[in-house]
Amino acid sequence: MPAASPQPRRPRAGSRRDEAARLAVLHAADDLLVEHGFGALTVEAIARRAGVAKQTIYRWWPSKVEILLDTLIEDSDKRLPVPTERPTAESIRGYLGDFARFLTDDPAGKVLLALIAEAQHDPHTAKSFHTRYLGPRRDQERDMLARAIDAGEVSPRLGLDATIDALVGPIVYCALTGSSIPRDLADTLAEGLLRPRSN
Amino acid sequence: MPAASPQPRRPRAGSRRDEAARLAVLHAADDLLVEHGFGALTVEAIARRAGVAKQTIYRWWPSKVEILLDTLIEDSDKRLPVPTERPTAESIRGYLGDFARFLTDDPAGKVLLALIAEAQHDPHTAKSFHTRYLGPRRDQERDMLARAIDAGEVSPRLGLDATIDALVGPIVYCALTGSSIPRDLADTLAEGLLRPRSN
Amino acid sequence: MPAASPQPRRPRAGSRRDEAARLAVLHAADDLLVEHGFGALTVEAIARRAGVAKQTIYRWWPSKVEILLDTLIEDSDKRLPVPTERPTAESIRGYLGDFARFLTDDPAGKVLLALIAEAQHDPHTAKSFHTRYLGPRRDQERDMLARAIDAGEVSPRLGLDATIDALVGPIVYCALTGSSIPRDLADTLAEGLLRPRSN
Amino acid sequence: MPAASPQPRRPRAGSRRDEAARLAVLHAADDLLVEHGFGALTVEAIARRAGVAKQTIYRWWPSKVEILLDTLIEDSDKRLPVPTERPTAESIRGYLGDFARFLTDDPAGKVLLALIAEAQHDPHTAKSFHTRYLGPRRDQERDMLARAIDAGEVSPRLGLDATIDALVGPIVYCALTGSSIPRDLADTLAEGLLRPRSN
DNA sequence: GGTTAAGCGAGACGGTACGTCTCGTCTTACG
DNA sequence: CGTAAGACGAGACGTACCGTCTCGCTTAACC
């Protein structure tokens, strides 16, 4: 958020964005998704629930998907940080476990699943979802893994991205299909994929 | 919903279901999904494209999702059979590779991804998708794996379902996120998860 | 009520227009105009009041003005017919009086005033109003006057249309400005404008 | 907080109404009405065209109708004065002719017609229009007519107001319905309504 | 071979949400 | 304090589909 630029250029007179309205929309969208599902997540319903005019939503978000992305980014930065400091095999296992818990227990997990889903239906969603969420997060995860390899903590047989897909994929797939995630899944995945070929 | 009254006498007076209309609907739905995506897949559009009245669709399918399920079941039984005869480690690896190709290259793969997605949005879809597709297929896969274990071909460390999730999950996840599926992914997964712990 | 056309041509299969919905819309529009004024006459309000879907209105009428025109034409044909049989000076005076009463007392009079007004604001309204209402009615009035002249009943100094404007104008103007219409206005107008110059 | 200008002849410190803004609004409203019709005459459009903030309009005028009234009053006082000095039959005829020309040729004539129209749709407009424009003008016209009667110039058969309505009504009605106003209309009206009954 | 009942194309219907527009109010920064 | 700028809650606009409901036609099994 930019410091007051001293220039007398006047980018904006008068009104500025109403933070209360912004938060009301974000929370309303989150609540509606969790309570009544993506089908009930209409712009009209969000506006109604947030006590906000539809135009206020359209002024700041191009679609309801971007609202969800905003909440997801804020929430997962806060509640599911990628461990970037001195990563160990242990911290990677821990991250996978946290990720599984995030998906199944955190409301924001529902948001993530809904966005993965909606990205299949709509190319705009796919684009935005990759650019704003998946890409940046993958960058951090790739970095984490690369450092762990450098440190000799792990030595996966697959490429960086493929390894991450192989670790994260099963967890996401279980969440998508509604299976409970077995307690030992994350550890076994890590063990099977992060250690060098034994023969 | 068994027709099966034993007597062949009087299956119905007057008229029977129009097979041409049924196929036209199935193909229209498939084509629309592939050409314009799930967003364009409305009942009205299907009816228009199939040259069929909306009522004819609603008479035989409770929702557009069931139309997709019909095509998916037919197509994946035909083009992606689960190898049930004398399964080997090799045939399991082969199935995983076929599955990856099905998802990315076959039009029916798009249908499967769309249904996984829609199941996140709508509980009815989820129910039907599990009952009619995922469940039966998982039964066959579980059976395949169990026989391979019995035959001493493989010895996974995880439970049956968890193992399948761990093998299939990364492939599905790559397809969902649009990453290309690395050539050696299936093999490495099989190797990492189907052989006993090396230490 | 056209006789059944013998041709097997099939102009319409299945559904036909719902007369009940048509009447509900007409009455709702009329009622809303009279009760709450033109400002409250929105398509949404009409639909709400008529218990009809908006699309049903848009399917059959290009704008709310055409709805009003429909009611006006039906009502004024019924309740303010132009005397076409053997017109006399007396019947013309009578028609002017009826017209004044129609404007002030009949709900359809409000519709006429609203349409005159709206025609000032919107060229489409003006066009339609003239083509569908003012024109045809003027034709009948012109005919009435011409026959009365032929019969020697009256001999106005102005042209046909100008004479009608001169007779009708004051009545409409009073209604538009909300002045009460003096009892002797119609008669005095007729006397002053329909008899030959006295000098 | 401007420094006090030395002259005390400034009735107020700080700011007074901005005459430039006032005129810009008046002209913008006028221009928009003439160029694009009443339908395009929104407060937002006026503000845009005048280079003025909406709030500035709402601060000084309760509605766009009052803006039009302001222009109409100024313009018609200036360009269509009621002949109040020693009125004659001739000057009344002249006034009617001027009025016809005002309605059809002067931009302010369009404003008058628009206000007559809007007064049908909205009671506030009607109230204000009568109080600020029609009433005062009618007072002057009534006075003109009364003096002419006193002077023996004319002797109408109808009451004062009814006579004026009868004279003005046809002209307004022609303008409202878009008919051209016949050259001899004003004179014939005057002759037919201002002279005593001939029999 | 006429009866009859279901399936069919067509499309009107009551609804809901869409994304856009303007309304009249409000808040803020500048001069 | 008046102004320009513009965000805000409100609600109507006209469109697209939803899922339901007649229609009138066609067709095939039954009598």
PDB file of N, CA and C in Angstrom, chain C residues 75-107:
ATOM      1  N   ASP C  75     -60.122  -0.129 -24.723  1.00  0.00           N
ATOM      2  CA  ASP C  75     -61.064   0.622 -23.897  1.00  0.00           C
ATOM      3  C   ASP C  75     -61.730   1.754 -24.660  1.00  0.00           C
ATOM      4  N   SER C  76     -60.982   2.454 -25.489  1.00  0.00           N
ATOM      5  CA  SER C  76     -61.623   3.607 -26.108  1.00  0.00           C
ATOM      6  C   SER C  76     -62.486   3.181 -27.291  1.00  0.00           C
ATOM      7  N   ASP C  77     -62.172   2.067 -27.926  1.00  0.00           N
ATOM      8  CA  ASP C  77     -63.117   1.549 -28.919  1.00  0.00           C
ATOM      9  C   ASP C  77     -64.445   1.209 -28.257  1.00  0.00           C
ATOM     10  N   LYS C  78     -64.322   0.678 -27.046  1.00  0.00           N
ATOM     11  CA  LYS C  78     -65.501   0.192 -26.348  1.00  0.00           C
ATOM     12  C   LYS C  78     -66.299   1.333 -25.716  1.00  0.00           C
ATOM     13  N   ARG C  79     -65.581   2.242 -25.080  1.00  0.00           N
ATOM     14  CA  ARG C  79     -66.297   3.222 -24.249  1.00  0.00           C
ATOM     15  C   ARG C  79     -66.336   4.627 -24.829  1.00  0.00           C
ATOM     16  N   LEU C  80     -65.664   4.839 -25.937  1.00  0.00           N
ATOM     17  CA  LEU C  80     -65.730   6.165 -26.561  1.00  0.00           C
ATOM     18  C   LEU C  80     -65.751   6.025 -28.083  1.00  0.00           C
ATOM     19  N   PRO C  81     -66.780   5.366 -28.596  1.00  0.00           N
ATOM     20  CA  PRO C  81     -66.834   5.166 -30.048  1.00  0.00           C
ATOM     21  C   PRO C  81     -67.081   6.489 -30.759  1.00  0.00           C
ATOM     22  N   VAL C  82     -66.492   6.641 -31.924  1.00  0.00           N
ATOM     23  CA  VAL C  82     -66.766   7.817 -32.746  1.00  0.00           C
ATOM     24  C   VAL C  82     -68.108   7.585 -33.441  1.00  0.00           C
ATOM     25  N   PRO C  83     -69.032   8.541 -33.308  1.00  0.00           N
ATOM     26  CA  PRO C  83     -70.354   8.350 -33.937  1.00  0.00           C
ATOM     27  C   PRO C  83     -70.228   8.405 -35.446  1.00  0.00           C
ATOM     28  N   THR C  84     -70.366   7.287 -36.078  1.00  0.00           N
ATOM     29  CA  THR C  84     -70.139   7.258 -37.524  1.00  0.00           C
ATOM     30  C   THR C  84     -71.422   7.254 -38.335  1.00  0.00           C
ATOM     31  N   GLU C  85     -72.526   6.892 -37.727  1.00  0.00           N
ATOM     32  CA  GLU C  85     -73.788   6.870 -38.471  1.00  0.00           C
ATOM     33  C   GLU C  85     -74.384   8.271 -38.546  1.00  0.00           C
ATOM     34  N   ARG C  86     -74.754   8.709 -39.746  1.00  0.00           N
ATOM     35  CA  ARG C  86     -75.471   9.986 -39.951  1.00  0.00           C
ATOM     36  C   ARG C  86     -75.132  11.053 -38.898  1.00  0.00           C
ATOM     37  N   PRO C  87     -73.929  11.588 -38.964  1.00  0.00           N
ATOM     38  CA  PRO C  87     -73.504  12.541 -37.928  1.00  0.00           C
ATOM     39  C   PRO C  87     -74.218  13.883 -38.077  1.00  0.00           C
ATOM     40  N   THR C  88     -74.596  14.395 -36.957  1.00  0.00           N
ATOM     41  CA  THR C  88     -75.255  15.701 -36.927  1.00  0.00           C
ATOM     42  C   THR C  88     -74.435  16.649 -36.059  1.00  0.00           C
ATOM     43  N   ALA C  89     -74.746  17.920 -36.101  1.00  0.00           N
ATOM     44  CA  ALA C  89     -74.092  18.894 -35.225  1.00  0.00           C
ATOM     45  C   ALA C  89     -74.252  18.438 -33.776  1.00  0.00           C
ATOM     46  N   GLU C  90     -75.428  17.949 -33.494  1.00  0.00           N
ATOM     47  CA  GLU C  90     -75.721  17.480 -32.153  1.00  0.00           C
ATOM     48  C   GLU C  90     -74.824  16.311 -31.761  1.00  0.00           C
ATOM     49  N   SER C  91     -74.640  15.346 -32.645  1.00  0.00           N
ATOM     50  CA  SER C  91     -73.837  14.167 -32.278  1.00  0.00           C
ATOM     51  C   SER C  91     -72.366  14.550 -32.118  1.00  0.00           C
ATOM     52  N   ILE C  92     -71.942  15.544 -32.871  1.00  0.00           N
ATOM     53  CA  ILE C  92     -70.566  16.002 -32.706  1.00  0.00           C
ATOM     54  C   ILE C  92     -70.383  16.643 -31.332  1.00  0.00           C
ATOM     55  N   ARG C  93     -71.309  17.495 -30.965  1.00  0.00           N
ATOM     56  CA  ARG C  93     -71.275  18.088 -29.621  1.00  0.00           C
ATOM     57  C   ARG C  93     -71.274  16.995 -28.565  1.00  0.00           C
ATOM     58  N   GLY C  94     -72.106  15.990 -28.783  1.00  0.00           N
ATOM     59  CA  GLY C  94     -72.179  14.876 -27.837  1.00  0.00           C
ATOM     60  C   GLY C  94     -70.845  14.160 -27.717  1.00  0.00           C
ATOM     61  N   TYR C  95     -70.215  13.962 -28.865  1.00  0.00           N
ATOM     62  CA  TYR C  95     -68.924  13.263 -28.853  1.00  0.00           C
ATOM     63  C   TYR C  95     -67.877  14.055 -28.067  1.00  0.00           C
ATOM     64  N   LEU C  96     -67.893  15.365 -28.255  1.00  0.00           N
ATOM     65  CA  LEU C  96     -66.935  16.200 -27.510  1.00  0.00           C
ATOM     66  C   LEU C  96     -67.168  16.078 -26.000  1.00  0.00           C
ATOM     67  N   GLY C  97     -68.427  16.080 -25.640  1.00  0.00           N
ATOM     68  CA  GLY C  97     -68.743  15.934 -24.217  1.00  0.00           C
ATOM     69  C   GLY C  97     -68.307  14.582 -23.690  1.00  0.00           C
ATOM     70  N   ASP C  98     -68.583  13.540 -24.472  1.00  0.00           N
ATOM     71  CA  ASP C  98     -68.166  12.202 -24.051  1.00  0.00           C
ATOM     72  C   ASP C  98     -66.647  12.134 -23.902  1.00  0.00           C
ATOM     73  N   PHE C  99     -65.976  12.782 -24.838  1.00  0.00           N
ATOM     74  CA  PHE C  99     -64.519  12.780 -24.810  1.00  0.00           C
ATOM     75  C   PHE C  99     -64.007  13.436 -23.526  1.00  0.00           C
ATOM     76  N   ALA C 100     -64.611  14.552 -23.170  1.00  0.00           N
ATOM     77  CA  ALA C 100     -64.211  15.239 -21.948  1.00  0.00           C
ATOM     78  C   ALA C 100     -64.421  14.340 -20.741  1.00  0.00           C
ATOM     79  N   ARG C 101     -65.532  13.670 -20.716  1.00  0.00           N
ATOM     80  CA  ARG C 101     -65.815  12.777 -19.594  1.00  0.00           C
ATOM     81  C   ARG C 101     -64.853  11.580 -19.579  1.00  0.00           C
ATOM     82  N   PHE C 102     -64.579  11.081 -20.763  1.00  0.00           N
ATOM     83  CA  PHE C 102     -63.624   9.965 -20.878  1.00  0.00           C
ATOM     84  C   PHE C 102     -62.273  10.362 -20.281  1.00  0.00           C
ATOM     85  N   LEU C 103     -61.829  11.536 -20.643  1.00  0.00           N
ATOM     86  CA  LEU C 103     -60.520  11.986 -20.174  1.00  0.00           C
ATOM     87  C   LEU C 103     -60.461  12.147 -18.663  1.00  0.00           C
ATOM     88  N   THR C 104     -61.519  12.682 -18.107  1.00  0.00           N
ATOM     89  CA  THR C 104     -61.449  13.008 -16.686  1.00  0.00           C
ATOM     90  C   THR C 104     -61.925  11.874 -15.787  1.00  0.00           C
ATOM     91  N   ASP C 105     -62.901  11.074 -16.258  1.00  0.00           N
ATOM     92  CA  ASP C 105     -63.499  10.109 -15.350  1.00  0.00           C
ATOM     93  C   ASP C 105     -63.065   8.669 -15.598  1.00  0.00           C
ATOM     94  N   ASP C 106     -62.780   8.330 -16.839  1.00  0.00           N
ATOM     95  CA  ASP C 106     -62.470   6.935 -17.146  1.00  0.00           C
ATOM     96  C   ASP C 106     -60.995   6.660 -16.868  1.00  0.00           C
ATOM     97  N   PRO C 107     -60.697   5.520 -16.260  1.00  0.00           N
ATOM     98  CA  PRO C 107     -59.286   5.176 -16.071  1.00  0.00           C
ATOM     99  C   PRO C 107     -58.501   5.220 -17.384  1.00  0.00           C
TER     100      PRO C 107
END
